Coordinates of C-alpha atoms and ligand atoms in Angstrom, one line a residue:
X87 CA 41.0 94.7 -52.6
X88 CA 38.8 92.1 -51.5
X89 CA 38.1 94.1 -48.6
X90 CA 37.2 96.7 -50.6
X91 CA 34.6 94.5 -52.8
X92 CA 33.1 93.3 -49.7
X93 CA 32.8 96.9 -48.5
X94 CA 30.9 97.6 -51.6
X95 CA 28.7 95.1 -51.5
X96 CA 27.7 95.2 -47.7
X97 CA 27.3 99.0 -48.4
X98 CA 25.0 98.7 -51.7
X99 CA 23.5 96.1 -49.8
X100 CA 22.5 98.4 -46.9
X101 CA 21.6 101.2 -48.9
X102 CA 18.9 99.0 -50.5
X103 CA 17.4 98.0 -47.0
X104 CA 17.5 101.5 -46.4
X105 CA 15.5 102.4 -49.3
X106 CA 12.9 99.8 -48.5
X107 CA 12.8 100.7 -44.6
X108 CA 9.9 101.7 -44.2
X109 CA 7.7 99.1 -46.4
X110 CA 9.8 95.9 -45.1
X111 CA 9.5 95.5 -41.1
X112 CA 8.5 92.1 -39.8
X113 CA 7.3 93.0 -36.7
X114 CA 8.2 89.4 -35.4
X115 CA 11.9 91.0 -35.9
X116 CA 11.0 94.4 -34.0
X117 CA 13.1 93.3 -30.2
X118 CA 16.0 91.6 -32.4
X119 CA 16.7 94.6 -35.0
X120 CA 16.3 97.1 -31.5
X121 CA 18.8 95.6 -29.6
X122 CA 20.9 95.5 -33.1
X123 CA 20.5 98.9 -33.7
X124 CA 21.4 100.1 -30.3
X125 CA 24.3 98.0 -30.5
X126 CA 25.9 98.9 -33.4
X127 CA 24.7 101.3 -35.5
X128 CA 27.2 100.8 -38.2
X129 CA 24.6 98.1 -39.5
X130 CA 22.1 99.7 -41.0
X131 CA 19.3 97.9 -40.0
X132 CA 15.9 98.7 -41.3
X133 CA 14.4 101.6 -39.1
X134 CA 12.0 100.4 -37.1
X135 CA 8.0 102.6 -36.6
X136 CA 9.1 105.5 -34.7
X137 CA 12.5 103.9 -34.4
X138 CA 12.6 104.2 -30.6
X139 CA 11.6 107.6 -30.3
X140 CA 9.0 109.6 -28.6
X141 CA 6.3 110.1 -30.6
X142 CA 4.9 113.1 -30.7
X143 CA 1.2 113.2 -31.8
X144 CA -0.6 116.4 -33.2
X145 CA -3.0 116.7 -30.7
X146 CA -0.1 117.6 -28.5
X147 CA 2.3 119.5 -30.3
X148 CA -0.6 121.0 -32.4
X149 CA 1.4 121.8 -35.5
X150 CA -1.0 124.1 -38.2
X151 CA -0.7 122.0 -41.4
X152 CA -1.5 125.7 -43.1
X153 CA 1.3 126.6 -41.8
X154 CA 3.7 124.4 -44.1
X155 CA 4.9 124.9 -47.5
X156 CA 3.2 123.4 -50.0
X157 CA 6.7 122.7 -51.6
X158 CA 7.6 121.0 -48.7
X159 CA 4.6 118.5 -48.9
X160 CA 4.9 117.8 -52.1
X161 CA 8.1 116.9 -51.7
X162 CA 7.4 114.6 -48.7
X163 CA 4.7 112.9 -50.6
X164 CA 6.9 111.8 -53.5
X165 CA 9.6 110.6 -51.6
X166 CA 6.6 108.6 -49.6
X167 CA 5.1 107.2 -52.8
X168 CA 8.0 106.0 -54.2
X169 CA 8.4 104.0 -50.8
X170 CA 11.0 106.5 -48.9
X171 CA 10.9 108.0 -45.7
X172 CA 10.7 111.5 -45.4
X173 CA 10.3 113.8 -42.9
X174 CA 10.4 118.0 -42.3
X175 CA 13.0 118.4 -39.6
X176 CA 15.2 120.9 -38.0
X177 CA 14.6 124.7 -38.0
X178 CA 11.5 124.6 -39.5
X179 CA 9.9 121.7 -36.8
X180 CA 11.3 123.5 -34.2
X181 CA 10.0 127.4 -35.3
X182 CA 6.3 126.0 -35.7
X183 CA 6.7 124.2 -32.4
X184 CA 7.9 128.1 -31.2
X185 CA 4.9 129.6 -32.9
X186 CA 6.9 131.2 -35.8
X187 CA 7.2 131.4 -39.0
X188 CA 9.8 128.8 -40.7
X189 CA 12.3 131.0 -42.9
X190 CA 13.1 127.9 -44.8
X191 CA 12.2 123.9 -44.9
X192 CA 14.0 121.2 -44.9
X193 CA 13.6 117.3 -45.3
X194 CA 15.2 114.3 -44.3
X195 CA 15.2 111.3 -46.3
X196 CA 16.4 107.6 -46.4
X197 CA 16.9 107.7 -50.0
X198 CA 20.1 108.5 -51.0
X199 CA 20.6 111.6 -53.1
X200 CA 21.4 110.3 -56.4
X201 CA 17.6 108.8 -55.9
X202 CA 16.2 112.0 -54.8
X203 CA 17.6 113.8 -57.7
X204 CA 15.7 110.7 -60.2
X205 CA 12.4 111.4 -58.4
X206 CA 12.4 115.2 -58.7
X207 CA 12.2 116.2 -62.3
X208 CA 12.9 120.4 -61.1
X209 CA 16.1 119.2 -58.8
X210 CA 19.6 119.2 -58.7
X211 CA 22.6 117.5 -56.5
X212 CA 24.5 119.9 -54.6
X213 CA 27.8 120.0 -51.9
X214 CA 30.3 118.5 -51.4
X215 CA 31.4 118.5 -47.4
X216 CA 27.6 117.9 -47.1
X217 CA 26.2 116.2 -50.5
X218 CA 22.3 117.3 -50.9
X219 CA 19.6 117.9 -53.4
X220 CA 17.9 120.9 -53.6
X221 CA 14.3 120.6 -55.4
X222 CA 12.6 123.0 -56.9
X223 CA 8.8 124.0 -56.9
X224 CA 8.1 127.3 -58.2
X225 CA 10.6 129.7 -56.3
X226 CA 10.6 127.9 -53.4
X227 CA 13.4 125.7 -53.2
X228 CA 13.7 122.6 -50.6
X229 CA 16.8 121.1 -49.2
X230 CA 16.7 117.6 -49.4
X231 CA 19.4 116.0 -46.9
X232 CA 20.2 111.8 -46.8
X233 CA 19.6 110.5 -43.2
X234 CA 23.6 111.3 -42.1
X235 CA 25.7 108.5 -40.2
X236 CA 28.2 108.7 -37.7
X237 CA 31.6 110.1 -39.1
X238 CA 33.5 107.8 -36.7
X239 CA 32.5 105.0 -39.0
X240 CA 35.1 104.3 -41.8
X241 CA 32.8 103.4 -44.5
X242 CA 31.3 106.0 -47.1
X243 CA 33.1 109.8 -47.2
X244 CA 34.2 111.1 -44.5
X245 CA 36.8 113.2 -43.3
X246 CA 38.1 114.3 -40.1
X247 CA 40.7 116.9 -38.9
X248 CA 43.6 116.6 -36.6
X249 CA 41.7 118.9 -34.1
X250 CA 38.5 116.6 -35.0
X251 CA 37.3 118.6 -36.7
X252 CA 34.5 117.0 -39.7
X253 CA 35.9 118.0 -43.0
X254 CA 33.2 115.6 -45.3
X255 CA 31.0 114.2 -43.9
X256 CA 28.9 111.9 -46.5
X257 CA 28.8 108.9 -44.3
X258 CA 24.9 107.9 -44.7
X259 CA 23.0 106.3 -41.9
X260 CA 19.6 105.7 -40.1
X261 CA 17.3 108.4 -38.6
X262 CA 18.7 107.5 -35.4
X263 CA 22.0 108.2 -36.6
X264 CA 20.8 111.1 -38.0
X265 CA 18.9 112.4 -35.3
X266 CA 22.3 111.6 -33.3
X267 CA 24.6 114.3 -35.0
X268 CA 22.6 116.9 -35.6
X269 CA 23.3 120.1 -32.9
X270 CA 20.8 120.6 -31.0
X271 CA 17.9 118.7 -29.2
X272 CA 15.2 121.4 -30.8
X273 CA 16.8 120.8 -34.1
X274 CA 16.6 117.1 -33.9
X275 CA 12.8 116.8 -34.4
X276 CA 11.2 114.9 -37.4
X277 CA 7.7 115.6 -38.5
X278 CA 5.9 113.6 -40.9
X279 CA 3.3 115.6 -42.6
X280 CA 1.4 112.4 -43.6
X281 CA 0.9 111.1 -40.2
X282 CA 1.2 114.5 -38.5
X283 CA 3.4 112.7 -35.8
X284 CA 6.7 114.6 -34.4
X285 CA 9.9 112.3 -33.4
X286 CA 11.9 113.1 -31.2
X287 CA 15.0 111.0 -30.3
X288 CA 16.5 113.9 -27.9
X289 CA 13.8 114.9 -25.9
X290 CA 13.3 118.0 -28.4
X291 CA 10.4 118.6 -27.4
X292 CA 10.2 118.8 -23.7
X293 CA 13.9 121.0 -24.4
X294 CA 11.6 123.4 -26.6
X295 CA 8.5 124.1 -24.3
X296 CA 10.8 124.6 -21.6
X297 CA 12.8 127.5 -23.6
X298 CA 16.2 125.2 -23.2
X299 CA 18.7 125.0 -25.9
X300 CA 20.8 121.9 -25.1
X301 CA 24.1 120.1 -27.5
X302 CA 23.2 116.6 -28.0
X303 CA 25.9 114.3 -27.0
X304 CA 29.1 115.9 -25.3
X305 CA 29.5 119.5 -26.2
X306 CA 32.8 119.5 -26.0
X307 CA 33.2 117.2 -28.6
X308 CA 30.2 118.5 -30.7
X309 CA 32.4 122.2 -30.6
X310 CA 35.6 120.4 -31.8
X311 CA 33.9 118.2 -34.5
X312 CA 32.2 121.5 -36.1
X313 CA 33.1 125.1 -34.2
X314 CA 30.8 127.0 -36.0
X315 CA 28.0 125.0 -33.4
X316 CA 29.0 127.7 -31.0
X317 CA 28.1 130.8 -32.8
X318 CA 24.8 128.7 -33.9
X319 CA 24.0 128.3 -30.1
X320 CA 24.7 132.1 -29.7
X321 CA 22.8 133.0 -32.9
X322 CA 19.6 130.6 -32.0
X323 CA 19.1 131.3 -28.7
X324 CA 18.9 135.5 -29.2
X325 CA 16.7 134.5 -32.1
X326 CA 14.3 132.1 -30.6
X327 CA 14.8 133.5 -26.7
X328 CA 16.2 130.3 -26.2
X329 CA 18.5 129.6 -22.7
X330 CA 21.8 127.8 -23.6
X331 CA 22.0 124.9 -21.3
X332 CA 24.3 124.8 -18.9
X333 CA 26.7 122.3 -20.0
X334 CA 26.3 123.1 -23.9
X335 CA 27.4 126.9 -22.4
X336 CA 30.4 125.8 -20.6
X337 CA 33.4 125.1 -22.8
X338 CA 32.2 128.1 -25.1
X339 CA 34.3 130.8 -23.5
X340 CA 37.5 128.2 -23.7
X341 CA 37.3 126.7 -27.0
X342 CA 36.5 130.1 -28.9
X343 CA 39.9 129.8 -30.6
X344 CA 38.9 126.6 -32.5
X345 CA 37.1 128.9 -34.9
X346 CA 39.9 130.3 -36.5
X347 CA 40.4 126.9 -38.0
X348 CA 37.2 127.2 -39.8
X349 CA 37.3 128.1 -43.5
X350 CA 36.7 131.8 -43.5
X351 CA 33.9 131.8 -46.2
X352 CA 31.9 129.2 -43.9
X353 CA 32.2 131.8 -41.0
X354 CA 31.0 134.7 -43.6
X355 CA 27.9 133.0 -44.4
X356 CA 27.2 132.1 -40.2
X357 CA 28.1 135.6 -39.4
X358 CA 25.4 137.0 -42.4
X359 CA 22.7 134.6 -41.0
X360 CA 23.5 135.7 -37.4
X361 CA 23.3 139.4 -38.7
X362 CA 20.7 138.9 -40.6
X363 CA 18.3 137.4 -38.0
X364 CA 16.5 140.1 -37.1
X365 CA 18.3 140.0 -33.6
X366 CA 22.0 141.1 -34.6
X367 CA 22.3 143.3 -31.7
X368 CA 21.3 140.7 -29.1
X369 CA 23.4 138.3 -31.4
X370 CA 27.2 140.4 -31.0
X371 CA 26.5 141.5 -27.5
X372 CA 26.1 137.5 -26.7
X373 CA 29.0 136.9 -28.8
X374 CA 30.8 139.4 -26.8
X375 CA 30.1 138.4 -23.7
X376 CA 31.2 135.0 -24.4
X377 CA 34.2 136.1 -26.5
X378 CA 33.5 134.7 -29.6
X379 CA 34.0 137.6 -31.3
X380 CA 37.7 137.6 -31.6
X381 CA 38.8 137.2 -35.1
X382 CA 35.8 137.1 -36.4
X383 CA 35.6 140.8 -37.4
X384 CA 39.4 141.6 -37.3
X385 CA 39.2 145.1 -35.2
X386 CA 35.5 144.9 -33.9
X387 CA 36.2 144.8 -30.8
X388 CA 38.7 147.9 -31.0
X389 CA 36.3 149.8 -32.9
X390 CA 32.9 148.5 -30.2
X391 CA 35.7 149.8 -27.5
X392 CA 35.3 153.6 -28.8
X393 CA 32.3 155.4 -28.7
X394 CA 32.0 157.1 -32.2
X395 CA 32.3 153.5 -33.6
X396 CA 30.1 151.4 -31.6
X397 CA 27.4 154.1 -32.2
X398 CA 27.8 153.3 -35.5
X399 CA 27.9 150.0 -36.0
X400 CA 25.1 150.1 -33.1
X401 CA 22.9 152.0 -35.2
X402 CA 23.6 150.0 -37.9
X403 CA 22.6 146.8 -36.5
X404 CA 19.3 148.5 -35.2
X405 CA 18.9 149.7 -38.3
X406 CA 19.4 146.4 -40.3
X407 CA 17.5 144.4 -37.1
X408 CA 14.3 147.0 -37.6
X409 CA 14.1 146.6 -41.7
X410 CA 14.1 142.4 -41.1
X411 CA 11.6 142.5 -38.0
X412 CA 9.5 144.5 -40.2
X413 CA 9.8 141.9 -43.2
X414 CA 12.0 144.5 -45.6
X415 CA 15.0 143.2 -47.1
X416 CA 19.0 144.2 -45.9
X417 CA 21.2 144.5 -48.2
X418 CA 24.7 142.3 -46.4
X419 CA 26.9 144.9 -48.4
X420 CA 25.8 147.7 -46.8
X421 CA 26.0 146.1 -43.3
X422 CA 29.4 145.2 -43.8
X423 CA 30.4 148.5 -45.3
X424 CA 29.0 149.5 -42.0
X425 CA 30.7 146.9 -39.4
X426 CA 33.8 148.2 -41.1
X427 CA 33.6 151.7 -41.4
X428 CA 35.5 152.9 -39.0
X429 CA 38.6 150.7 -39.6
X430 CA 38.0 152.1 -43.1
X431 CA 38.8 155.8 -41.8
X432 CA 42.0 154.4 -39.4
X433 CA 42.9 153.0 -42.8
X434 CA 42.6 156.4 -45.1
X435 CA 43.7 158.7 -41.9
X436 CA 47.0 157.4 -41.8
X437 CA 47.9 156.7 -45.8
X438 CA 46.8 160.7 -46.2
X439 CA 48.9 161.2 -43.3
X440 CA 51.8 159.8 -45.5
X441 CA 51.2 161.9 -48.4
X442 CA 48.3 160.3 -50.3
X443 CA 45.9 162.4 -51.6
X444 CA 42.0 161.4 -50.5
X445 CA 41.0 159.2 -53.0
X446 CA 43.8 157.2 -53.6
X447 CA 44.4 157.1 -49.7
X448 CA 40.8 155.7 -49.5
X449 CA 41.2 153.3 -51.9
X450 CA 44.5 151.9 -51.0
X451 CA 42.4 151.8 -47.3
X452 CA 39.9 149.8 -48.6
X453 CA 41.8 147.1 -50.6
X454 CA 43.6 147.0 -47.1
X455 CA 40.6 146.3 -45.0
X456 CA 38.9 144.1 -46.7
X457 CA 42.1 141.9 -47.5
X458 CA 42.8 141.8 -44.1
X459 CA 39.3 140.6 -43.1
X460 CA 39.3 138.1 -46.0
X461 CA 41.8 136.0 -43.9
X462 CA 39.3 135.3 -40.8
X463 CA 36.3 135.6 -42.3
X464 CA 35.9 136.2 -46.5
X465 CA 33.3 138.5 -47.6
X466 CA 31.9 137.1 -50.7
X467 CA 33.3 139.4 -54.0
X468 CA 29.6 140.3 -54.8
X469 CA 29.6 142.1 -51.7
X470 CA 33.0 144.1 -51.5
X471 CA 32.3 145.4 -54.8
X472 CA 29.3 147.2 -53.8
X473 CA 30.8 147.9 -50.0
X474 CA 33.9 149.7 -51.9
X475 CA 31.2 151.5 -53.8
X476 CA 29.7 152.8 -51.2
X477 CA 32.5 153.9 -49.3
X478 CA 34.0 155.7 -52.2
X479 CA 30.9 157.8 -52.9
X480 CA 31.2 159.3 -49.1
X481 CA 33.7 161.9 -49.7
X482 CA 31.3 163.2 -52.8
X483 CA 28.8 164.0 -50.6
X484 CA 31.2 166.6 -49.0
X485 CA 31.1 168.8 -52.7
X486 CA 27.7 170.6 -52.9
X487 CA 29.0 173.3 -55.4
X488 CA 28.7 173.2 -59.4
X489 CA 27.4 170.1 -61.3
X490 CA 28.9 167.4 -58.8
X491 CA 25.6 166.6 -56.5
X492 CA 24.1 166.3 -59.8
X493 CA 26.0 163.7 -60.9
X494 CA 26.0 162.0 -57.5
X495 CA 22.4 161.6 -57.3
X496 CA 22.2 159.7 -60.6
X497 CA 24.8 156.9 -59.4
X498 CA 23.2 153.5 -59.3
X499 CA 23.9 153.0 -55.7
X500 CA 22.9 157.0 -54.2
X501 CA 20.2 155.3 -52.5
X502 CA 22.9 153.4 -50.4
X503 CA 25.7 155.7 -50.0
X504 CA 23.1 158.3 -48.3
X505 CA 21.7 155.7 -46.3
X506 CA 25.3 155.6 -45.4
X507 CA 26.0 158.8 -44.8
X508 CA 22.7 159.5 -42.6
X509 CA 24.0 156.8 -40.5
X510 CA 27.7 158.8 -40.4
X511 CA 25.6 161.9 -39.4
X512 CA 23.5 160.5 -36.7
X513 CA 26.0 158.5 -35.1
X514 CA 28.2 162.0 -34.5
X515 CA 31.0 161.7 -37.0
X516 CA 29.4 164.1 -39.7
X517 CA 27.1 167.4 -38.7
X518 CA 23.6 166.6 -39.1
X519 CA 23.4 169.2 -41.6
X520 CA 25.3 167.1 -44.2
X521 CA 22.5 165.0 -44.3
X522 CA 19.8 167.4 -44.1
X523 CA 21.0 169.2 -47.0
X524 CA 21.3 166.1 -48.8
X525 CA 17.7 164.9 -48.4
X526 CA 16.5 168.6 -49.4
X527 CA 18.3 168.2 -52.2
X528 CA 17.2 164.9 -53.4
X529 CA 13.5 166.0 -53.0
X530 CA 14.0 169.9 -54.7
X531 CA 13.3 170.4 -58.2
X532 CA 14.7 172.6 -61.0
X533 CA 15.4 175.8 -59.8
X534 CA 14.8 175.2 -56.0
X535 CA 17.7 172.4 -56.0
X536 CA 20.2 174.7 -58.4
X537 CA 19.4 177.4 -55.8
X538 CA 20.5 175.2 -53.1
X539 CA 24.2 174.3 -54.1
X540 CA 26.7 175.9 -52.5
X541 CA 30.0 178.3 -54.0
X542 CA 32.8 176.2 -55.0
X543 CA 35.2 176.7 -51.3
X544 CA 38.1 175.0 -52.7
X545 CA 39.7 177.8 -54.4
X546 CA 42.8 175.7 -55.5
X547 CA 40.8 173.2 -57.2
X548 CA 38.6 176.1 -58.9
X549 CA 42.1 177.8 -60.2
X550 CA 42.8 174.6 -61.6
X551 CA 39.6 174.1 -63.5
X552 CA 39.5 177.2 -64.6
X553 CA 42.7 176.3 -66.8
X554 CA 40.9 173.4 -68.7
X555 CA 38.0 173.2 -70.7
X556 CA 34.9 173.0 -68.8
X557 CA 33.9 169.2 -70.4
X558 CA 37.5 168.0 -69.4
X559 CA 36.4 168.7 -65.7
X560 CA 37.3 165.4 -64.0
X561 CA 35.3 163.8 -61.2
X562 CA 37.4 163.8 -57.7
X563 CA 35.8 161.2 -56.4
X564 CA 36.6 158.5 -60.1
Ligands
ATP1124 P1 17.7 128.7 -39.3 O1 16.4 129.1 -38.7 O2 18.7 129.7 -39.2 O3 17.6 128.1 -40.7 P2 18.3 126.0 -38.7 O4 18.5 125.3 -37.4 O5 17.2 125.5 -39.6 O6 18.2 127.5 -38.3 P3 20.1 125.3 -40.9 O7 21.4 125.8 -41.2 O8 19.0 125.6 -41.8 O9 19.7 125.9 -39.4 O10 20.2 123.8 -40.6 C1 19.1 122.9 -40.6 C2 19.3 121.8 -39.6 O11 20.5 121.1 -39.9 C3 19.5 122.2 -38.2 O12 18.2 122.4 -37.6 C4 20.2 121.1 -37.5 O13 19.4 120.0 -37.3 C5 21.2 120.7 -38.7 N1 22.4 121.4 -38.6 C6 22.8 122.6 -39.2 N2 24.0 123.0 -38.9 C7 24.5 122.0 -38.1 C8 25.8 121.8 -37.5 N3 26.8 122.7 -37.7 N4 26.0 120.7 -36.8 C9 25.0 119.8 -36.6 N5 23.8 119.9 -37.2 C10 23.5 121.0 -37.9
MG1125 MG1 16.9 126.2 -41.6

């Protein structure tokens, strides 16, 4: 109990120097609070300028202030005037520092996020493995993340697996601590947009110029603390043409297996960014060749191992890699009804084999698939809804007689399910001519597109029709 109270107090205690950080240095205390802070950062000293690392000025790393989001600044600056620290770090540091384009910015922070959250009227608290604040500034929205401390620490939240791996991790520290647990030395950079200064505590920078992506600390233990840090490696360096160092490369190929003790809805939102990246293909061939692709996509690697199927999923990944390079949008749905297409038809092969007729052998297939994928790797519901859709709008394409195409071409998703189906065509499964005819089709008008459907071949299905009313016809494919 009394343990507890004093727990409370040192912690409220450091949490306060913490806010004040930057405004409070005696420099007469600088060598004393260094050789504290090296030795024990579970006191939270007071960070001291530049905190011991390399500083970074801008006429070296030259960063474009144009180049940073104006959401981003103005988020820096209030945390500033209200006396915090605050700096833009990780992907967004390291992509200006690559020339590129930052997709998103974030900012570090010694203010903890209950304060963040008081500062920023348009902002909310979010997480809970990782407690953060988004704020808000027009549509742009910036993640706002309290300097994180060592996990290995047992005060504050924080949780940690049998197979070490970090379950919560709220534990809040200094920048060095910060800096200290974050993946990689190219994402442990801090710029401060009011002093234009970069610091690096990892040698970041050097790592960056020379193209080197390198694990702080051991990789080993980085892998078993957080697994998904290997499919980051893989996904950053085919985005950034970054070499995996060495060392940080080495235990990949034998830890793979740790990741099937990651939640599967926190490998379904890695796998979207990695596929998503604009550099899928490079992204699954690297994550073949270091066999991290087991269990991620149950049946990937069956499907990539025959031809018809690894054209298509191929072409799809080109496809989806070409629309992002070119700054379109992809839609994840389709990608995934895609990646899993041809388990799909395995599926509905072999319950029509047992009797089913086509559209209930497709959908018992599809409820099949994606149940069985859910339990490495859950695709998000808003997704499988529309991937189901998809799928069960291909066999409609196959009816080009009577009103049917009609009726197809006025379904909310047609625009996707012919995307699909070109994709079907090209990669060899369907003739060409499917999707020829369907594209004449879509562009003919009145007469020129009645004149184009074809006579009803399925003579059973005509004999049955011709029994009902016409309006009673039901749809196959409903
Ligand atoms: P991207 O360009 O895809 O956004 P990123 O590196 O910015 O790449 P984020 O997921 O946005 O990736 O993470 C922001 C920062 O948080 C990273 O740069 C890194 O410093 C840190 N980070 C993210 N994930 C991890 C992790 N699993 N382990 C340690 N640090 C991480
Ligand atoms: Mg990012």
């Amino acid at each position: 109990m009394i343990k507890k109270l004093l727990d409370r107090i040192f912690n409220s205690k450091s949490a306060k120097s913490l806010a004040h950080a930057s405004t409070t240095v005696n420099p007469t205390h600088k060598a004393q609070q260094r050789s504290k802070l090296t030795a024990n950062h579970a006191h939270k000293q007071p960070d001291l300028p530049h905190h011991g690392a390399l500083s970074i000025a801008h006429k070296t790393h030259k960063i474009d202030r144009n180049l940073l989001s104006n959401a981003a600044l103005k988020t820096t600056e209030g945390l500033h005037k209200a006396g915090f620290e605050a700096y833009i770090v990780g992907g967004a540091v390291r992509d200006l520092l690559l020339n590129r384009t930052p997709k998103d910015f974030d900012v570090a922070t010694n203010a903890t996020p209950e304060q963040v959250n008081r500062l920023f009227r348009r902002s909310r608290l979010i997480g809970k493995r990782f407690r953060l604040v988004h704020v808000l500034f027009g549509d742009e929205t910036i993640e706002v993340s309290t300097f994180r401390g060592s996990h290995l620490e047992a005060e504050g939240d924080a949780k940690v697996s049998d197979s070490g791996r970090i379950i919560r991790d709220n534990v809040f520290g200094s920048i060095v601590d910060d800096a200290l647990r974050r993946d990689f030395t190219a994402n442990a950079l801090y710029y401060n947009p009011a002093s234009q200064e970069v610091l690096d505590f990892h040698n970041g920078y050097a790592d960056i110029k020379a193209g080197i992506l390198r694990m702080i600390g051991k990789p080993e233990t980085r892998y078993a603390e957080d697994p998904v840090r290997m499919l980051r490696a893989v996904r950053l360096s085919a985005k950034l043409g970054l070499k995996i160092e060495a060392q940080t490369q080495a235990p990949i190929a034998k830890m793979a297996d740790y990741l099937a003790d990651v939640p599967p809805s926190r490998l379904f939102d890695e796998m979207l960014k990695l596929f998503l990246s604009g550099h899928a293909m490079q992204s699954l061939a690297a994550l073949r060749a270091q066999q991290l692709h087991h269990g991620l996509l149950p049946m990937l690697d069956v499907m990539l191992e025959q031809a018809m199927g690894k054209r298509f999923i191929m072409m799809a990944l080109q496809n989806t890699d070409q629309r992002i390079l070119a700054g379109k949008s992809a839609n994840p749905s389709f990608l995934f009804a895609c990646l899993l297409w041809h388990e799909m038809i395995v599926a509905w092969e072999l319950h029509k084999k047992s009797g089913q007729h086509l559209m209930p052998a497709l959908h018992l297939a599809m409820n099949e698939v994606i149940a069985s994928q859910a339990e490495k790797l859950a695709i998000h519901n808003r997704y499988t809804a529309t991937m189901k859709e998809i799928w069960a709008m291909q066999p409609r394409f196959e009816q080009r007689a009577g009103k049917r195409p009609f009726a197809l071409l006025t379904h909310p998703r047609y625009r996707a399910g012919y995307d699909f189906l070109l994709l079907r065509c090209e990669s060899g499964e369907l003739p060409m001519e499917l999707g020829e005819w369907w594209t004449a089709f879509a562009n003919a008008e009145g007469e020129a597109r009645s004149a184009m459907l074809m006579a009803d071949s399925a003579p059973k299905k005509r004999r049955r029709r011709n029994r009902k009313k016409p309006s009673a016809t039901p749809n196959v494919a409903d």
